[in-house]
Short mmCIF file of C-alpha atoms in Angstrom, two decimals:
data_model
loop_
_atom_site.label_atom_id
_atom_site.label_comp_id
_atom_site.label_asym_id
_atom_site.label_seq_id
_atom_site.Cartn_x
_atom_site.Cartn_y
_atom_site.Cartn_z
CA MET A 1 -4.53 71.18 73.02
CA GLU A 2 -7.48 72.50 71.14
CA LEU A 3 -10.91 72.11 72.08
CA PHE A 4 -14.19 72.54 70.20
CA HIS A 5 -16.74 74.55 71.76
CA ALA A 6 -19.36 76.45 72.15
CA ALA A 7 -19.80 78.83 74.97
CA ALA A 8 -23.41 78.27 75.81
CA SER A 9 -23.03 74.43 76.29
CA PRO A 10 -23.20 72.85 79.67
CA TYR A 11 -20.59 69.98 78.63
CA VAL A 12 -17.74 72.33 77.33
CA ARG A 13 -18.28 74.05 80.47
CA LYS A 14 -17.83 71.00 82.82
CA VAL A 15 -14.42 70.87 80.65
CA LYS A 16 -13.56 74.58 81.18
CA VAL A 17 -14.59 74.26 84.71
CA VAL A 18 -11.63 71.62 85.43
CA LEU A 19 -9.56 73.44 82.84
CA HIS A 20 -9.64 75.83 85.36
CA GLU A 21 -9.53 74.09 88.45
CA THR A 22 -6.37 72.11 87.46
CA GLY A 23 -4.61 74.63 86.43
CA GLN A 24 -4.72 74.15 82.89
CA ALA A 25 -6.63 76.49 81.23
CA GLU A 26 -3.79 78.01 79.44
CA ASP A 27 -3.22 74.53 77.22
CA VAL A 28 -5.74 74.69 75.40
CA THR A 29 -7.06 76.74 72.45
CA LEU A 30 -10.60 77.08 71.99
CA VAL A 31 -12.03 76.57 68.88
CA GLU A 32 -15.95 77.64 68.28
CA SER A 33 -17.77 75.64 66.99
CA ALA A 34 -21.20 76.67 67.29
CA GLN A 35 -23.25 73.90 65.66
CA THR A 36 -26.83 71.87 65.83
CA PRO A 37 -27.45 68.10 64.16
CA LEU A 38 -28.95 69.65 60.92
CA SER A 39 -25.33 72.06 60.70
CA PRO A 40 -22.41 70.09 62.24
CA ASN A 41 -18.73 71.68 62.16
CA PRO A 42 -16.58 69.86 59.52
CA ALA A 43 -13.75 70.59 61.37
CA ASN A 44 -14.26 68.80 64.45
CA GLN A 45 -13.17 65.50 64.70
CA ASN A 46 -15.87 64.34 66.49
CA PRO A 47 -18.21 62.10 63.75
CA LEU A 48 -21.01 62.20 65.86
CA GLY A 49 -20.72 66.15 65.17
CA LYS A 50 -21.02 66.80 68.84
CA ILE A 51 -18.96 69.42 71.45
CA PRO A 52 -16.84 69.51 72.93
CA CYS A 53 -14.16 68.14 71.72
CA LEU A 54 -10.52 68.17 72.76
CA THR A 55 -7.57 67.50 69.94
CA ARG A 56 -4.28 66.91 71.40
CA PRO A 57 -0.54 65.80 69.61
CA ASP A 58 -0.15 62.95 70.88
CA GLY A 59 -3.62 60.40 69.91
CA PRO A 60 -6.57 60.79 68.49
CA ALA A 61 -9.42 63.38 69.46
CA LEU A 62 -11.37 62.67 72.58
CA PHE A 63 -14.90 63.92 72.95
CA ASP A 64 -17.85 63.05 75.06
CA SER A 65 -17.21 65.62 78.29
CA ARG A 66 -17.01 63.09 80.82
CA VAL A 67 -14.16 61.03 78.56
CA ILE A 68 -12.42 64.72 78.15
CA CYS A 69 -12.56 65.46 81.97
CA ARG A 70 -11.12 62.11 83.23
CA TYR A 71 -8.43 62.64 80.60
CA LEU A 72 -7.77 66.22 82.13
CA ALA A 73 -8.25 65.00 85.37
CA ASP A 74 -5.63 62.29 85.07
CA ARG A 75 -3.07 64.20 82.75
CA ALA A 76 -2.70 67.00 86.14
CA GLY A 77 -2.79 64.48 88.76
CA ALA A 78 -6.33 65.31 90.26
CA ASP A 79 -8.53 62.72 91.87
CA LEU A 80 -11.61 64.06 91.03
CA ILE A 81 -13.47 60.78 91.74
CA PRO A 82 -12.29 59.07 94.68
CA ALA A 83 -12.23 55.55 95.11
CA ALA A 84 -13.89 55.06 98.43
CA ARG A 85 -16.93 57.40 96.19
CA GLN A 86 -16.32 56.31 92.62
CA TRP A 87 -19.73 55.10 91.92
CA GLU A 88 -22.05 57.57 93.89
CA ILE A 89 -19.94 60.41 91.96
CA GLN A 90 -20.23 59.07 88.48
CA THR A 91 -23.82 58.34 89.10
CA LEU A 92 -24.71 61.91 90.11
CA GLU A 93 -22.40 63.19 87.55
CA ALA A 94 -24.73 60.68 84.81
CA LEU A 95 -28.17 62.18 86.60
CA ALA A 96 -26.75 65.84 86.07
CA ASP A 97 -25.69 64.80 82.09
CA GLY A 98 -29.25 63.81 82.08
CA VAL A 99 -30.57 66.79 83.33
CA MET A 100 -28.50 68.97 80.15
CA ASP A 101 -29.41 66.70 77.81
CA ALA A 102 -33.15 67.39 78.54
CA GLY A 103 -32.55 71.00 78.71
CA ILE A 104 -30.87 70.97 75.30
CA LEU A 105 -33.38 69.01 73.98
CA MET A 106 -36.10 71.62 74.73
CA VAL A 107 -33.83 74.27 73.32
CA TYR A 108 -33.46 71.93 70.02
CA GLU A 109 -37.73 71.58 69.75
CA ILE A 110 -37.85 75.29 69.61
CA ARG A 111 -35.05 76.23 67.42
CA VAL A 112 -34.47 73.39 64.81
CA ARG A 113 -38.23 72.32 64.33
CA PRO A 114 -40.72 74.33 62.27
CA GLU A 115 -43.24 75.76 64.56
CA ASP A 116 -45.98 74.15 62.86
CA LYS A 117 -43.84 71.24 63.88
CA GLN A 118 -43.14 71.80 67.62
CA PHE A 119 -44.23 69.23 70.04
CA PRO A 120 -45.16 71.09 73.41
CA ASP A 121 -46.32 67.69 74.93
CA TYR A 122 -42.54 66.96 74.59
CA VAL A 123 -41.19 69.68 76.05
CA GLU A 124 -43.21 69.63 79.32
CA GLY A 125 -41.80 65.90 78.85
CA GLN A 126 -38.08 66.52 78.75
CA TRP A 127 -38.66 69.12 81.57
CA ALA A 128 -40.69 66.42 83.91
CA LYS A 129 -37.18 64.38 83.56
CA ILE A 130 -35.56 67.94 84.98
CA THR A 131 -37.88 68.00 87.55
CA ARG A 132 -37.61 64.71 88.88
CA ALA A 133 -33.80 64.36 88.79
CA LEU A 134 -33.12 67.77 90.81
CA ASP A 135 -36.41 66.67 93.45
CA ALA A 136 -33.92 63.23 93.95
CA ILE A 137 -30.47 65.35 94.49
CA GLU A 138 -32.97 67.39 96.65
CA ALA A 139 -34.03 64.32 98.60
CA GLN A 140 -31.33 61.98 97.97
CA TRP A 141 -28.00 63.49 96.88
CA MET A 142 -26.87 66.65 98.60
CA SER A 143 -24.26 64.77 100.82
CA HIS A 144 -22.84 63.50 97.97
CA LEU A 145 -22.13 67.70 97.29
CA ALA A 146 -20.53 68.32 100.28
CA GLY A 147 -16.79 68.00 100.57
CA PRO A 148 -13.61 68.28 98.30
CA LEU A 149 -13.88 68.82 95.17
CA ASN A 150 -15.57 66.14 92.68
CA MET A 151 -16.87 65.81 89.16
CA ALA A 152 -20.15 65.79 90.49
CA GLN A 153 -20.36 68.89 91.56
CA ILE A 154 -19.05 70.28 88.76
CA ALA A 155 -21.89 68.81 86.59
CA VAL A 156 -24.36 69.65 89.48
CA ALA A 157 -23.37 72.85 89.25
CA CYS A 158 -23.14 73.64 85.14
CA ALA A 159 -26.32 71.46 84.72
CA LEU A 160 -27.88 74.36 87.15
CA GLY A 161 -26.76 77.25 85.31
CA TYR A 162 -28.03 75.95 81.97
CA LEU A 163 -30.92 76.06 83.35
CA ASP A 164 -30.56 79.11 84.51
CA LEU A 165 -29.39 80.31 81.24
CA ARG A 166 -31.59 78.63 78.68
CA HIS A 167 -34.63 78.34 80.95
CA GLY A 168 -34.51 81.04 83.45
CA ALA A 169 -38.41 81.42 83.10
CA ARG A 170 -39.22 77.92 85.07
CA ASP A 171 -38.20 78.50 89.03
CA TRP A 172 -36.23 75.38 89.58
CA ARG A 173 -35.08 76.75 93.04
CA SER A 174 -38.76 77.56 95.35
CA ALA A 175 -38.94 73.70 95.98
CA ARG A 176 -35.48 73.29 96.42
CA PRO A 177 -33.88 75.31 99.16
CA ALA A 178 -31.09 73.20 99.94
CA LEU A 179 -29.18 72.99 95.81
CA ALA A 180 -30.39 76.68 95.45
CA ASP A 181 -28.57 77.58 98.79
CA TRP A 182 -25.23 74.82 97.22
CA TYR A 183 -25.24 75.70 93.81
CA ALA A 184 -25.35 79.87 95.09
CA LYS A 185 -22.24 78.97 97.34
CA PHE A 186 -20.59 76.93 94.21
CA GLY A 187 -21.10 79.57 92.07
CA GLU A 188 -18.73 81.47 93.67
CA ARG A 189 -16.07 79.73 92.53
CA SER A 190 -13.32 81.30 90.38
CA SER A 191 -13.81 78.28 87.93
CA MET A 192 -17.15 79.15 87.94
CA GLN A 193 -17.16 82.51 87.52
CA ALA A 194 -14.62 81.94 84.52
CA THR A 195 -16.51 79.86 82.74
CA LYS A 196 -19.93 81.69 82.85
CA PRO A 197 -21.46 81.68 79.57
CA GLU A 198 -23.08 85.36 78.26
#
């Protein structure tokens, strides 16, 4: 299998964490595919031009990190979305993915748009989404980050790692001590260390 990836992508990191946690990292060849909406990689088999994209010998390419992670978990027999908490885990994963979406849009606004067309209020609007999401996790979702490994934990950790990577000057930790403490501990996992972007 081949995984089209870019090292800094939090969505790709989700997939890489699942690969490490399920013992499948050696089953996948990484194919560098750094791209933007303005410069897609024609080799990437996702017609939307997004990463991650996983090619496999026994079927069409899979894309969207949630789909790929579920495929890999199923392939390994790993229960990362236990039935008893599936709706909460999937909702929290979606919230974390939304944090990633907003964080990436902030980067694109600066990197992709010409300087005279950049809209600072749009960037702050994206950060406001992130702030609301992290506040909600701190206030309502911390209990769902406890217990055996699940997809919500992986997604939240990858989202927070991306904020540190691309938006480190904005302090997400000080108003959310429980989340900051959880992330410090979760970040020690070997899968998180192995997938940490440079």
